[in-house]
Short mmCIF file of N, CA and C in Angstrom, two decimals:
data_model
loop_
_atom_site.label_atom_id
_atom_site.label_comp_id
_atom_site.label_asym_id
_atom_site.label_seq_id
_atom_site.Cartn_x
_atom_site.Cartn_y
_atom_site.Cartn_z
N UNK A 11 -14.90 -5.24 10.82
CA UNK A 11 -13.72 -4.48 9.64
C UNK A 11 -14.20 -4.55 8.83
N UNK A 12 -13.98 -3.68 7.76
CA UNK A 12 -13.87 -3.54 6.43
C UNK A 12 -12.71 -4.29 5.39
N UNK A 13 -13.24 -5.16 4.22
CA UNK A 13 -12.33 -5.71 3.69
C UNK A 13 -11.96 -5.06 2.39
N UNK A 14 -10.99 -5.61 1.72
CA UNK A 14 -10.71 -5.17 0.33
C UNK A 14 -9.62 -4.44 -0.10
N UNK A 15 -8.59 -4.82 0.44
CA UNK A 15 -7.29 -4.52 0.49
C UNK A 15 -6.63 -4.57 -1.12
N UNK A 16 -5.73 -3.39 -1.49
CA UNK A 16 -4.86 -3.46 -2.73
C UNK A 16 -3.41 -3.76 -2.45
N UNK A 17 -2.69 -4.53 -2.79
CA UNK A 17 -1.27 -4.72 -2.20
C UNK A 17 -0.34 -3.72 -3.78
N UNK A 18 0.34 -2.94 -3.46
CA UNK A 18 1.14 -2.69 -4.58
C UNK A 18 2.91 -3.00 -4.45
N UNK A 19 3.44 -3.60 -5.42
CA UNK A 19 4.87 -3.85 -4.94
C UNK A 19 5.56 -4.19 -6.03
N UNK A 20 6.66 -4.08 -6.36
CA UNK A 20 6.97 -4.52 -7.71
C UNK A 20 7.67 -5.99 -7.58
N UNK A 21 7.94 -6.33 -6.11
CA UNK A 21 8.62 -7.65 -5.97
C UNK A 21 7.31 -8.52 -5.75
N UNK A 22 7.36 -9.63 -6.43
CA UNK A 22 5.84 -10.70 -6.33
C UNK A 22 5.91 -11.24 -4.90
N UNK A 23 7.34 -11.37 -4.41
CA UNK A 23 7.37 -12.01 -3.26
C UNK A 23 7.26 -11.36 -2.26
N UNK A 24 7.20 -10.07 -2.34
CA UNK A 24 6.68 -9.05 -1.35
C UNK A 24 5.00 -8.90 -1.39
N UNK A 25 4.54 -8.99 -2.42
CA UNK A 25 3.25 -9.03 -2.27
C UNK A 25 2.57 -10.51 -2.07
N UNK A 26 3.22 -11.11 -1.92
CA UNK A 26 2.74 -12.58 -1.64
C UNK A 26 2.72 -12.66 -0.09
N UNK A 27 4.01 -11.93 0.43
CA UNK A 27 4.32 -12.41 1.70
C UNK A 27 3.23 -11.30 2.41
N UNK A 28 3.06 -10.23 2.28
CA UNK A 28 1.90 -9.19 2.67
C UNK A 28 0.56 -9.97 2.61
N UNK A 29 0.01 -10.39 1.39
CA UNK A 29 -0.99 -11.16 1.17
C UNK A 29 -1.23 -12.12 2.13
N UNK A 30 -0.43 -13.11 2.59
CA UNK A 30 -0.43 -14.01 3.31
C UNK A 30 -0.63 -13.57 4.77
N UNK A 31 0.06 -12.73 5.12
CA UNK A 31 -0.23 -11.79 6.63
C UNK A 31 -1.67 -11.63 6.53
N UNK A 32 -2.05 -10.74 5.84
CA UNK A 32 -3.35 -10.34 5.80
C UNK A 32 -4.74 -11.28 5.88
N UNK A 33 -4.22 -12.29 4.83
CA UNK A 33 -5.56 -13.17 4.47
C UNK A 33 -5.45 -14.33 6.13
N UNK A 34 -4.36 -14.26 6.58
CA UNK A 34 -4.39 -15.34 7.89
C UNK A 34 -4.95 -14.20 8.92
N UNK A 35 -5.26 -12.85 8.90
CA UNK A 35 -5.68 -12.60 9.67
C UNK A 35 -7.06 -12.00 9.23
N UNK A 36 -7.59 -12.51 8.59
CA UNK A 36 -9.11 -12.56 8.13
C UNK A 36 -9.48 -11.40 7.14
N UNK A 37 -8.46 -10.59 6.64
CA UNK A 37 -8.78 -9.90 5.64
C UNK A 37 -8.85 -10.20 4.17
N UNK A 38 -9.47 -9.27 3.40
CA UNK A 38 -9.73 -9.88 2.12
C UNK A 38 -8.82 -8.83 1.04
N UNK A 39 -7.76 -9.47 0.45
CA UNK A 39 -6.79 -9.03 -0.77
C UNK A 39 -7.61 -9.10 -1.94
N UNK A 40 -8.21 -7.67 -2.47
CA UNK A 40 -9.23 -8.07 -3.67
C UNK A 40 -8.06 -7.73 -4.76
N UNK A 41 -6.79 -6.99 -5.15
CA UNK A 41 -6.46 -6.93 -5.85
C UNK A 41 -4.58 -6.94 -5.82
N UNK A 42 -3.89 -6.83 -7.01
CA UNK A 42 -2.56 -6.91 -6.86
C UNK A 42 -2.01 -5.81 -7.87
N UNK A 43 -0.80 -4.99 -7.82
CA UNK A 43 -0.27 -4.17 -8.75
C UNK A 43 1.17 -4.23 -8.61
N UNK A 44 1.96 -4.46 -9.66
CA UNK A 44 3.41 -3.99 -9.35
C UNK A 44 4.21 -2.84 -9.72
N UNK A 45 3.12 -2.11 -9.92
CA UNK A 45 3.89 -0.29 -10.08
C UNK A 45 2.85 0.39 -9.69
N UNK A 46 3.19 1.82 -9.77
CA UNK A 46 2.35 3.10 -9.48
C UNK A 46 1.03 2.96 -10.62
N UNK A 47 1.68 2.57 -12.16
CA UNK A 47 0.97 3.01 -12.73
C UNK A 47 -0.76 1.99 -13.01
N UNK A 48 -0.09 0.69 -12.78
CA UNK A 48 -0.88 -0.11 -12.49
C UNK A 48 -1.84 -0.01 -11.41
N UNK A 49 -1.18 0.52 -10.11
CA UNK A 49 -1.91 0.74 -8.99
C UNK A 49 -2.93 1.71 -9.21
N UNK A 50 -2.77 3.00 -9.90
CA UNK A 50 -4.10 3.82 -9.98
C UNK A 50 -5.06 3.25 -10.95
N UNK A 51 -4.62 2.11 -12.12
CA UNK A 51 -5.58 1.65 -13.14
C UNK A 51 -6.52 0.85 -11.96
N UNK A 52 -5.98 -0.08 -11.10
CA UNK A 52 -6.28 -1.07 -10.16
C UNK A 52 -7.17 -0.31 -9.16
N UNK A 53 -6.98 0.79 -8.78
CA UNK A 53 -7.71 1.52 -7.77
C UNK A 53 -8.85 2.23 -8.30
N UNK A 54 -9.13 2.65 -9.56
CA UNK A 54 -10.15 3.12 -10.33
C UNK A 54 -11.28 1.94 -10.52
N UNK A 55 -10.58 0.45 -11.15
CA UNK A 55 -11.45 -0.25 -11.43
C UNK A 55 -12.05 -0.95 -9.87
N UNK A 56 -11.21 -1.21 -8.76
CA UNK A 56 -11.79 -2.08 -7.57
C UNK A 56 -12.24 -1.22 -6.52
N UNK A 57 -11.84 0.18 -6.42
CA UNK A 57 -12.23 0.85 -5.18
C UNK A 57 -12.03 0.19 -3.88
N UNK A 58 -10.58 -0.13 -3.82
CA UNK A 58 -10.31 -0.80 -2.43
C UNK A 58 -10.68 0.09 -1.29
N UNK A 59 -11.09 -0.38 -0.18
CA UNK A 59 -10.89 -0.20 1.33
C UNK A 59 -9.53 0.56 1.69
N UNK A 60 -8.77 -0.13 1.25
CA UNK A 60 -7.04 0.33 1.65
C UNK A 60 -6.30 0.00 0.76
N UNK A 61 -5.05 0.51 0.44
CA UNK A 61 -4.21 0.39 -0.28
C UNK A 61 -2.63 0.23 0.46
N UNK A 62 -1.84 -0.97 0.22
CA UNK A 62 -0.63 -1.18 1.18
C UNK A 62 0.37 -0.94 -0.38
N UNK A 63 1.52 0.23 -0.52
CA UNK A 63 1.96 0.74 -1.52
C UNK A 63 3.55 0.59 -1.32
N UNK A 64 4.34 -0.04 -1.88
CA UNK A 64 5.73 0.16 -1.77
C UNK A 64 6.02 1.64 -2.50
N UNK A 65 7.31 1.92 -1.81
CA UNK A 65 7.77 3.27 -2.54
C UNK A 65 8.32 3.64 -3.81
N UNK A 66 9.62 2.65 -3.65
CA UNK A 66 10.69 2.56 -5.08
C UNK A 66 9.99 1.25 -5.96
N UNK A 67 9.48 1.64 -7.11
CA UNK A 67 8.94 0.87 -8.05
C UNK A 67 9.36 1.46 -9.44
N UNK A 68 9.41 0.73 -10.48
CA UNK A 68 9.43 0.98 -12.05
C UNK A 68 8.03 1.90 -12.47
N UNK A 69 8.12 2.55 -13.53
CA UNK A 69 6.92 3.39 -14.31
C UNK A 69 6.25 4.40 -13.47
N UNK A 70 6.26 4.12 -12.09
CA UNK A 70 5.43 5.31 -11.06
C UNK A 70 5.91 4.83 -10.16
N UNK A 71 6.69 5.44 -9.43
CA UNK A 71 7.09 5.32 -8.00
C UNK A 71 5.58 5.43 -7.00
N UNK A 72 5.98 4.97 -5.66
CA UNK A 72 4.45 4.90 -4.73
C UNK A 72 4.29 6.27 -4.58
N UNK A 73 5.00 7.13 -4.42
CA UNK A 73 4.72 8.95 -3.94
C UNK A 73 3.74 9.19 -5.26
N UNK A 74 4.12 9.06 -6.20
CA UNK A 74 3.33 10.14 -7.51
C UNK A 74 2.04 9.04 -7.47
N UNK A 75 1.92 7.74 -7.23
CA UNK A 75 0.74 6.89 -7.34
C UNK A 75 -0.23 7.46 -6.20
N UNK A 76 0.28 7.90 -5.08
CA UNK A 76 -0.53 8.14 -4.06
C UNK A 76 -1.12 9.63 -4.41
N UNK A 77 -0.24 10.53 -4.90
CA UNK A 77 -0.73 11.69 -5.44
C UNK A 77 -1.85 11.24 -6.66
N UNK A 78 -1.83 10.60 -7.67
CA UNK A 78 -2.64 10.14 -8.31
C UNK A 78 -4.08 9.96 -7.80
N UNK A 79 -3.74 8.68 -6.91
CA UNK A 79 -5.23 8.08 -6.05
C UNK A 79 -5.82 9.14 -5.16
N UNK A 80 -4.90 10.15 -4.66
CA UNK A 80 -5.81 10.86 -4.07
C UNK A 80 -6.39 12.05 -4.85
N UNK A 81 -6.01 12.16 -5.88
CA UNK A 81 -6.90 13.15 -6.76
C UNK A 81 -8.04 12.46 -7.20
N UNK A 82 -8.05 11.25 -7.34
CA UNK A 82 -9.30 10.39 -8.00
C UNK A 82 -10.18 10.13 -6.45
N UNK A 83 -9.90 10.12 -5.27
CA UNK A 83 -10.60 9.92 -4.21
C UNK A 83 -9.79 10.31 -3.05
N UNK A 84 -10.34 11.48 -2.53
CA UNK A 84 -9.55 12.45 -1.24
C UNK A 84 -9.62 11.54 -0.11
N UNK A 85 -10.36 10.47 -0.23
CA UNK A 85 -10.34 9.70 1.26
C UNK A 85 -9.88 8.13 1.19
N UNK A 86 -9.17 8.42 -0.26
CA UNK A 86 -8.16 6.92 -0.16
C UNK A 86 -7.26 6.88 1.00
N UNK A 87 -7.38 5.42 1.56
CA UNK A 87 -6.58 5.13 2.63
C UNK A 87 -5.12 4.56 2.64
N UNK A 88 -4.23 4.77 2.21
CA UNK A 88 -2.93 4.17 1.74
C UNK A 88 -1.85 3.95 2.91
N UNK A 89 -1.30 2.97 2.92
CA UNK A 89 -0.22 2.46 3.66
C UNK A 89 0.93 2.14 3.00
N UNK A 90 2.12 2.84 3.51
CA UNK A 90 3.26 3.00 2.41
C UNK A 90 4.42 1.73 3.53
N UNK A 91 4.87 1.24 2.21
CA UNK A 91 6.15 0.24 2.46
C UNK A 91 7.38 0.43 2.20
N UNK A 92 8.42 0.90 2.85
CA UNK A 92 9.74 1.19 2.60
C UNK A 92 10.91 0.43 3.29
N UNK A 93 11.81 0.27 2.90
CA UNK A 93 12.93 -0.21 3.29
C UNK A 93 13.79 0.90 4.43
N UNK A 94 14.15 0.26 4.90
CA UNK A 94 15.03 1.07 5.82
C UNK A 94 16.09 2.27 5.15
N UNK A 95 15.98 3.23 5.89
CA UNK A 95 16.56 4.53 5.47
C UNK A 95 16.09 5.36 4.30
N UNK A 96 14.98 5.15 4.40
CA UNK A 96 13.79 5.88 3.21
C UNK A 96 13.20 7.03 4.03
N UNK A 97 13.68 7.34 4.88
CA UNK A 97 12.95 8.17 5.98
C UNK A 97 12.17 9.66 4.81
N UNK A 98 13.19 10.16 4.30
CA UNK A 98 12.66 11.26 3.56
C UNK A 98 11.68 11.12 2.67
N UNK A 99 11.68 9.61 1.74
CA UNK A 99 10.54 9.49 0.89
C UNK A 99 9.14 9.41 1.76
N UNK A 100 9.35 8.61 2.89
CA UNK A 100 8.33 8.26 3.62
C UNK A 100 7.72 9.75 4.10
N UNK A 101 8.20 10.43 4.45
CA UNK A 101 7.77 11.95 5.04
C UNK A 101 7.32 12.62 3.85
N UNK A 102 7.56 12.71 2.72
CA UNK A 102 7.21 12.73 1.28
C UNK A 102 5.55 12.29 1.10
N UNK A 103 5.50 10.66 1.25
CA UNK A 103 4.67 10.05 1.15
C UNK A 103 3.27 10.47 2.12
N UNK A 104 3.72 10.71 3.35
CA UNK A 104 2.83 10.79 4.31
C UNK A 104 1.88 12.53 3.92
N UNK A 105 2.99 13.26 3.40
CA UNK A 105 2.83 14.63 2.77
C UNK A 105 1.76 14.33 1.74
N UNK A 106 2.05 13.40 0.82
CA UNK A 106 1.31 13.42 -0.04
C UNK A 106 -0.45 12.68 -0.18
N UNK A 107 -0.62 12.02 1.23
CA UNK A 107 -1.77 11.81 1.59
C UNK A 107 -1.47 10.20 2.47
N UNK A 108 -0.69 9.15 2.25
CA UNK A 108 -0.47 7.95 2.88
C UNK A 108 -0.85 8.43 4.55
N UNK A 109 -1.56 7.51 4.83
CA UNK A 109 -2.02 7.20 6.58
C UNK A 109 -0.70 6.65 7.28
N UNK A 110 -0.26 5.98 6.95
CA UNK A 110 0.93 5.33 7.49
C UNK A 110 2.05 4.41 7.05
N UNK A 111 2.98 3.99 7.52
CA UNK A 111 3.86 3.31 6.94
C UNK A 111 4.62 2.03 7.86
N UNK A 112 4.75 0.98 7.11
CA UNK A 112 5.47 0.13 7.37
C UNK A 112 6.93 -0.26 6.95
N UNK A 113 7.97 -0.54 7.16
CA UNK A 113 9.19 -0.79 7.24
C UNK A 113 9.55 -2.23 7.12
N UNK A 114 10.15 -2.30 5.76
CA UNK A 114 10.74 -3.47 5.34
C UNK A 114 12.23 -4.04 5.87
N UNK A 115 12.43 -5.08 6.30
CA UNK A 115 11.37 -6.49 6.54
C UNK A 115 10.62 -6.04 7.57
N UNK A 116 9.29 -6.38 7.17
CA UNK A 116 8.52 -6.00 8.61
C UNK A 116 8.10 -7.08 9.13
N UNK A 117 7.21 -6.48 10.19
CA UNK A 117 6.72 -7.86 11.34
C UNK A 117 5.40 -8.06 11.07
N UNK A 118 5.20 -9.08 11.05
CA UNK A 118 3.13 -9.36 10.75
C UNK A 118 2.55 -8.68 11.48
N UNK A 119 2.72 -8.38 12.82
CA UNK A 119 1.60 -7.72 13.79
C UNK A 119 1.73 -6.39 13.58
N UNK A 120 3.13 -5.69 13.23
CA UNK A 120 3.08 -4.13 12.77
C UNK A 120 2.23 -4.03 11.51
N UNK A 121 2.16 -4.87 10.31
CA UNK A 121 1.18 -4.70 9.45
C UNK A 121 -0.06 -4.55 9.51
N UNK A 122 -0.53 -5.89 10.45
CA UNK A 122 -1.93 -5.69 11.00
C UNK A 122 -2.15 -4.65 11.84
N UNK A 123 -1.26 -4.23 12.85
CA UNK A 123 -1.60 -2.66 13.39
C UNK A 123 -1.79 -1.59 12.40
N UNK A 124 -0.99 -1.37 11.84
CA UNK A 124 -1.36 -0.31 10.66
C UNK A 124 -2.56 -0.53 9.68
N UNK A 125 -2.86 -1.81 9.36
CA UNK A 125 -3.71 -2.01 8.55
C UNK A 125 -5.47 -1.47 9.56
N UNK A 126 -5.17 -2.10 10.58
CA UNK A 126 -6.41 -1.86 11.71
C UNK A 126 -6.42 -0.39 11.92
N UNK A 127 -5.30 0.39 12.27
CA UNK A 127 -5.51 1.66 12.55
C UNK A 127 -6.10 2.47 11.21
N UNK A 128 -5.53 2.09 10.18
CA UNK A 128 -5.90 3.18 8.99
C UNK A 128 -7.39 2.81 8.64
N UNK A 129 -8.05 1.66 8.70
CA UNK A 129 -9.34 1.33 8.06
C UNK A 129 -10.23 1.70 9.48
N UNK A 130 -9.43 2.05 10.55
CA UNK A 130 -10.31 2.05 12.10
C UNK A 130 -11.70 1.97 11.97
#
């Protein structure tokens, strides 16, 4: 399985939790960003195989970041992270080019299932 995952979330503890789940399953996290603006910069710099992105963040939200990343790389693989009750935003993110989504609070096995499916 390919490695190189970028985690984007404004909450440091969420990034840490996601990173923990991924690394325990043998996946490599190559970068982190705390908002959409930084995510786009990090994507350009690191060219990750997969990005896991929160929807609601300051400066630039996840949906706008997906659009920007897709402009840079039409084949970018992105999984959205959202809280319950954000279905409309999830649909918008999928339309913008996200591959899948995981709902917070998430189950570790659901995260791994989404990652494996996305990097297939």
